[in-house]
Amino acid sequence: MGNGYWGKVLRIDLTTKKTTIEEVGERVWKLYLGGGGFGAKVLSDEVGSEVGPYDAENRLVFATGPLQAARQTGAAKFTVVSKSPVTGIYGESAAGAGWGMALKNAGYDALIIQGKSESPCYLKIDEDLVEICEAAQFWGKDAFEASDAIVADTGLEKSSICSIGQAGEKKVAIACIVVDKHSFAGRCGLGAVMGSKNLKAVVVNGTRKVAVNKPEKLAEINKSIGKTVHENTKDWLRLHGTPFVEIGCDADGDTPTKNWSEASWPEGAEKLGVPNYTDVLGAKPHACSSCVVGCHREVEVAEPEKYAMKGPGPEYEALGMLGNNCLMDDVKALSLMNDLCNRYGLDCISMGSFLGYTMDCQEKGLMTADDIGGVELKWGDADTMIELIHNLGNRKSGFGELFADGLLPAAEKLGEEAVELAPHVKGLDLPAHDPRAFFSLAVNYATGNVGPHHERGNPQVATAGFLLPEAGVDQEVDRFQMENSEFVAAKYQDYGTLTQAACHCKFMLFGGYSMTVMLDSINAITGWEWSMDDLLKAAERIYTLQRMVNVKYGIDRKDDKLPAVVYKASENGSRAGKVPHNMDEALDRYYELRGWDDNGVPKSETLEALGIQI
């Protein structure tokens, strides 16, 4: 009988060209599961405060979890961890497609990359055969072109590939990692870390199947939950993907509008949302491995010719940031913008944030056309937005150089008023969910280990009935309630932590995949016979370890704060007059709940109780 782990981690040093396979015992996996838990342990053990994100000694960790052994719906996920060039602290992002399962099938639970290659390279992992291959001929190609060419170069037709585009090569801080031209590890700039190591891609092929403890029980769970998730999502999430929520989020005042200055934009949301999105783009579902939902979209624009594209369509986050945030309502133009971000390897959330911020700064006189290369950018100007995406993707002078290191460094170059206007926490720009619409989200953003991240929490879904009864969130939450907001935020952070450590898609929650199903799956895979308390404790342990990594990097209470824009109430819309309040008291309660001191540092007794050794 197996436990869903190989107990093997592949480590590659690009400086010395040395490849080693390290044995990692079950005790480590019981403590940290995998994914973001294992990645946090690597940063805690190996990356000191003196190491910069682009230094050779920074680590880049690709990690799976136990659920990649399950081959169940939602289990295509894997997690990438490194010290982030955007924030300088713990950085984490997840992706799907087929790469995580390919790594597990190759016989490894995780991959650790360190050092820096003297020249461009890519990694070829074909089970026991591991090679560092020349990639100079692929350097300069976009992520899609490079993926096709590199896979052809390996001769591994059924392999899966992580790659970077020109943005990662040029160390644009918001560069992402592109997976099978389909999924994206978008946040925290981990594609730039790849680029700093002269690493263009990682190709993985595997046919092995890791043994699990109770295969018949696992098969039973997979069949049952696959049917349940399909039935619960087929008429909305499968049919329309995440664009389905665009109109509802706008109505809730949840979607950032005009650089966070307005509460809603219904006429724009109608053009960007469904059914218009699905009809105009001919959108079809595109599923990750083993998924019954297929929330990603495949779209095509044939005319006008200047917006022609074919490939992955924009998700809600892209619609919100490149659309509503910039008052840009042309879904065809937005599809091209999204495609360009994908090919350059740019986080479309941050890209939309930069563009909306630029429009606002120019309108307010805080930025001139000369600051971005002589370009005037006005609200809704699709063609100029496209021009500036090209500019940043190639890190050209003007806009590209101004924003190359992120939103906050750009704002600091522009002056104090521009810094005040910048929507960020810990240097990471806010995603497309507004904490003025859901006060638990305000606590989540302020205390998030990677900065503000809706998928490392997502507590706003508690207002729509997607609850966590096993964790104590067993009834719908008033979205404007500060009392108890810290509890709701913490519990959804813990759930997000579990999904990134066990490596599972959090969207499965929308289809009826509960924490109980996750626990039953993990037990069937591992044979650990965990209780729900054991699972919840694992989440707390991992989240606290990630906080300790950040404490090492200088993070404490002073950094758990929201940008000024969050405290400006709207005069109209469903959240008129509403802003998070008494945040200091909420932080006090949050720290007490977590077992952290008044400065936001985990107490020694908390570390001991959780079994964390630093």
mmCIF file of C-alpha atoms in Angstrom, residues 256-387:
data_model
loop_
_atom_site.group_PDB
_atom_site.id
_atom_site.type_symbol
_atom_site.label_atom_id
_atom_site.label_comp_id
_atom_site.label_asym_id
_atom_site.label_seq_id
_atom_site.Cartn_x
_atom_site.Cartn_y
_atom_site.Cartn_z
ATOM 1 C CA PRO A 256 -13.017 47.743 -9.319
ATOM 2 C CA THR A 257 -14.267 50.559 -11.540
ATOM 3 C CA LYS A 258 -12.293 53.536 -12.849
ATOM 4 C CA ASN A 259 -9.236 52.739 -10.736
ATOM 5 C CA TRP A 260 -11.357 51.919 -7.678
ATOM 6 C CA SER A 261 -13.044 55.341 -7.698
ATOM 7 C CA GLU A 262 -16.585 54.248 -8.634
ATOM 8 C CA ALA A 263 -18.898 51.550 -7.303
ATOM 9 C CA SER A 264 -20.393 50.092 -10.479
ATOM 10 C CA TRP A 265 -20.604 50.329 -14.251
ATOM 11 C CA PRO A 266 -23.677 48.318 -15.289
ATOM 12 C CA GLU A 267 -23.626 49.270 -18.962
ATOM 13 C CA GLY A 268 -20.009 48.126 -19.259
ATOM 14 C CA ALA A 269 -20.570 44.991 -17.201
ATOM 15 C CA GLU A 270 -23.386 43.939 -19.516
ATOM 16 C CA LYS A 271 -21.046 44.099 -22.520
ATOM 17 C CA LEU A 272 -18.235 42.295 -20.740
ATOM 18 C CA GLY A 273 -20.398 39.690 -18.998
ATOM 19 C CA VAL A 274 -22.619 36.880 -20.207
ATOM 20 C CA PRO A 275 -24.394 36.120 -22.416
ATOM 21 C CA ASN A 276 -22.673 38.793 -24.541
ATOM 22 C CA TYR A 277 -19.182 37.428 -23.780
ATOM 23 C CA THR A 278 -20.137 33.865 -24.744
ATOM 24 C CA ASP A 279 -22.086 34.864 -27.843
ATOM 25 C CA VAL A 280 -19.645 37.395 -29.297
ATOM 26 C CA LEU A 281 -16.517 35.306 -28.667
ATOM 27 C CA GLY A 282 -18.036 31.889 -29.402
ATOM 28 C CA ALA A 283 -16.610 30.828 -26.051
ATOM 29 C CA LYS A 284 -16.224 27.115 -25.325
ATOM 30 C CA PRO A 285 -15.088 25.347 -22.140
ATOM 31 C CA HIS A 286 -11.463 24.220 -21.789
ATOM 32 C CA ALA A 287 -10.816 21.869 -18.887
ATOM 33 C CA CYS A 288 -7.692 21.081 -16.906
ATOM 34 C CA SER A 289 -6.732 17.415 -16.504
ATOM 35 C CA SER A 290 -9.502 15.312 -14.909
ATOM 36 C CA CYS A 291 -11.808 18.308 -14.380
ATOM 37 C CA VAL A 292 -15.544 17.951 -15.002
ATOM 38 C CA VAL A 293 -16.122 21.720 -14.967
ATOM 39 C CA GLY A 294 -13.923 23.250 -17.658
ATOM 40 C CA CYS A 295 -14.215 26.834 -16.398
ATOM 41 C CA HIS A 296 -11.486 28.160 -18.715
ATOM 42 C CA ARG A 297 -12.659 29.569 -22.059
ATOM 43 C CA GLU A 298 -11.431 29.063 -25.594
ATOM 44 C CA VAL A 299 -12.409 32.030 -27.744
ATOM 45 C CA GLU A 300 -11.823 33.442 -31.216
ATOM 46 C CA VAL A 301 -11.969 36.948 -32.672
ATOM 47 C CA ALA A 302 -11.893 37.154 -36.464
ATOM 48 C CA GLU A 303 -12.863 40.783 -36.946
ATOM 49 C CA PRO A 304 -11.979 43.545 -36.688
ATOM 50 C CA GLU A 305 -8.610 42.308 -37.884
ATOM 51 C CA LYS A 306 -6.692 44.496 -35.432
ATOM 52 C CA TYR A 307 -8.173 42.486 -32.537
ATOM 53 C CA ALA A 308 -7.925 39.059 -34.178
ATOM 54 C CA MET A 309 -6.859 36.254 -31.857
ATOM 55 C CA LYS A 310 -7.602 32.652 -31.009
ATOM 56 C CA GLY A 311 -6.865 30.934 -27.712
ATOM 57 C CA PRO A 312 -7.623 31.169 -23.991
ATOM 58 C CA GLY A 313 -10.247 33.815 -23.298
ATOM 59 C CA PRO A 314 -10.214 36.361 -20.482
ATOM 60 C CA GLU A 315 -11.376 35.224 -17.050
ATOM 61 C CA TYR A 316 -13.359 37.412 -14.652
ATOM 62 C CA GLU A 317 -10.167 38.903 -13.185
ATOM 63 C CA ALA A 318 -9.038 40.080 -16.626
ATOM 64 C CA LEU A 319 -12.500 41.451 -17.385
ATOM 65 C CA GLY A 320 -12.525 43.338 -14.099
ATOM 66 C CA MET A 321 -9.024 44.785 -14.284
ATOM 67 C CA LEU A 322 -8.579 45.414 -18.020
ATOM 68 C CA GLY A 323 -12.278 46.195 -18.474
ATOM 69 C CA ASN A 324 -14.185 47.810 -15.594
ATOM 70 C CA ASN A 325 -11.084 49.227 -13.925
ATOM 71 C CA CYS A 326 -10.168 51.011 -17.163
ATOM 72 C CA LEU A 327 -13.739 51.751 -18.357
ATOM 73 C CA MET A 328 -13.015 49.616 -21.431
ATOM 74 C CA ASP A 329 -16.072 47.651 -22.583
ATOM 75 C CA ASP A 330 -15.016 46.117 -25.915
ATOM 76 C CA VAL A 331 -14.836 42.376 -25.202
ATOM 77 C CA LYS A 332 -13.025 41.719 -28.495
ATOM 78 C CA ALA A 333 -10.283 44.219 -27.714
ATOM 79 C CA LEU A 334 -10.066 42.845 -24.203
ATOM 80 C CA SER A 335 -9.606 39.326 -25.567
ATOM 81 C CA LEU A 336 -6.592 40.508 -27.545
ATOM 82 C CA MET A 337 -5.191 42.291 -24.473
ATOM 83 C CA ASN A 338 -5.586 39.092 -22.490
ATOM 84 C CA ASP A 339 -3.924 37.090 -25.271
ATOM 85 C CA LEU A 340 -0.973 39.480 -25.383
ATOM 86 C CA CYS A 341 -0.543 39.216 -21.605
ATOM 87 C CA ASN A 342 -0.615 35.422 -21.912
ATOM 88 C CA ARG A 343 1.975 35.365 -24.669
ATOM 89 C CA TYR A 344 4.345 37.892 -23.082
ATOM 90 C CA GLY A 345 3.807 36.142 -19.754
ATOM 91 C CA LEU A 346 2.308 39.104 -17.896
ATOM 92 C CA ASP A 347 -0.121 38.906 -14.990
ATOM 93 C CA CYS A 348 -3.298 40.373 -16.500
ATOM 94 C CA ILE A 349 -4.525 41.472 -13.045
ATOM 95 C CA SER A 350 -1.476 43.663 -12.499
ATOM 96 C CA MET A 351 -1.503 44.805 -16.118
ATOM 97 C CA GLY A 352 -5.056 46.103 -15.717
ATOM 98 C CA SER A 353 -4.099 47.721 -12.437
ATOM 99 C CA PHE A 354 -1.154 49.551 -14.049
ATOM 100 C CA LEU A 355 -3.262 50.796 -16.945
ATOM 101 C CA GLY A 356 -6.161 52.021 -14.787
ATOM 102 C CA TYR A 357 -3.720 53.673 -12.403
ATOM 103 C CA THR A 358 -1.992 55.405 -15.324
ATOM 104 C CA MET A 359 -5.311 56.751 -16.632
ATOM 105 C CA ASP A 360 -6.176 58.080 -13.195
ATOM 106 C CA CYS A 361 -2.758 59.627 -12.591
ATOM 107 C CA GLN A 362 -2.760 61.384 -15.937
ATOM 108 C CA GLU A 363 -6.283 62.690 -15.380
ATOM 109 C CA LYS A 364 -5.289 64.007 -11.945
ATOM 110 C CA GLY A 365 -2.047 65.557 -13.181
ATOM 111 C CA LEU A 366 0.179 63.179 -11.215
ATOM 112 C CA MET A 367 1.747 61.711 -14.362
ATOM 113 C CA THR A 368 2.577 63.311 -17.678
ATOM 114 C CA ALA A 369 2.687 61.769 -21.116
ATOM 115 C CA ASP A 370 6.476 62.108 -20.973
ATOM 116 C CA ASP A 371 6.566 59.766 -17.949
ATOM 117 C CA ILE A 372 5.405 56.904 -20.170
ATOM 118 C CA GLY A 373 7.148 57.733 -23.430
ATOM 119 C CA GLY A 374 4.945 60.527 -24.743
ATOM 120 C CA VAL A 375 1.699 58.573 -24.530
ATOM 121 C CA GLU A 376 -1.664 60.005 -23.494
ATOM 122 C CA LEU A 377 -3.852 57.272 -22.013
ATOM 123 C CA LYS A 378 -7.517 58.021 -21.503
ATOM 124 C CA TRP A 379 -10.317 55.936 -20.018
ATOM 125 C CA GLY A 380 -11.482 53.191 -22.349
ATOM 126 C CA ASP A 381 -8.766 53.772 -24.973
ATOM 127 C CA ALA A 382 -8.348 50.154 -26.094
ATOM 128 C CA ASP A 383 -5.765 50.731 -28.812
ATOM 129 C CA THR A 384 -3.405 52.676 -26.558
ATOM 130 C CA MET A 385 -3.843 50.050 -23.821
ATOM 131 C CA ILE A 386 -2.728 47.424 -26.343
ATOM 132 C CA GLU A 387 0.274 49.562 -27.280
#
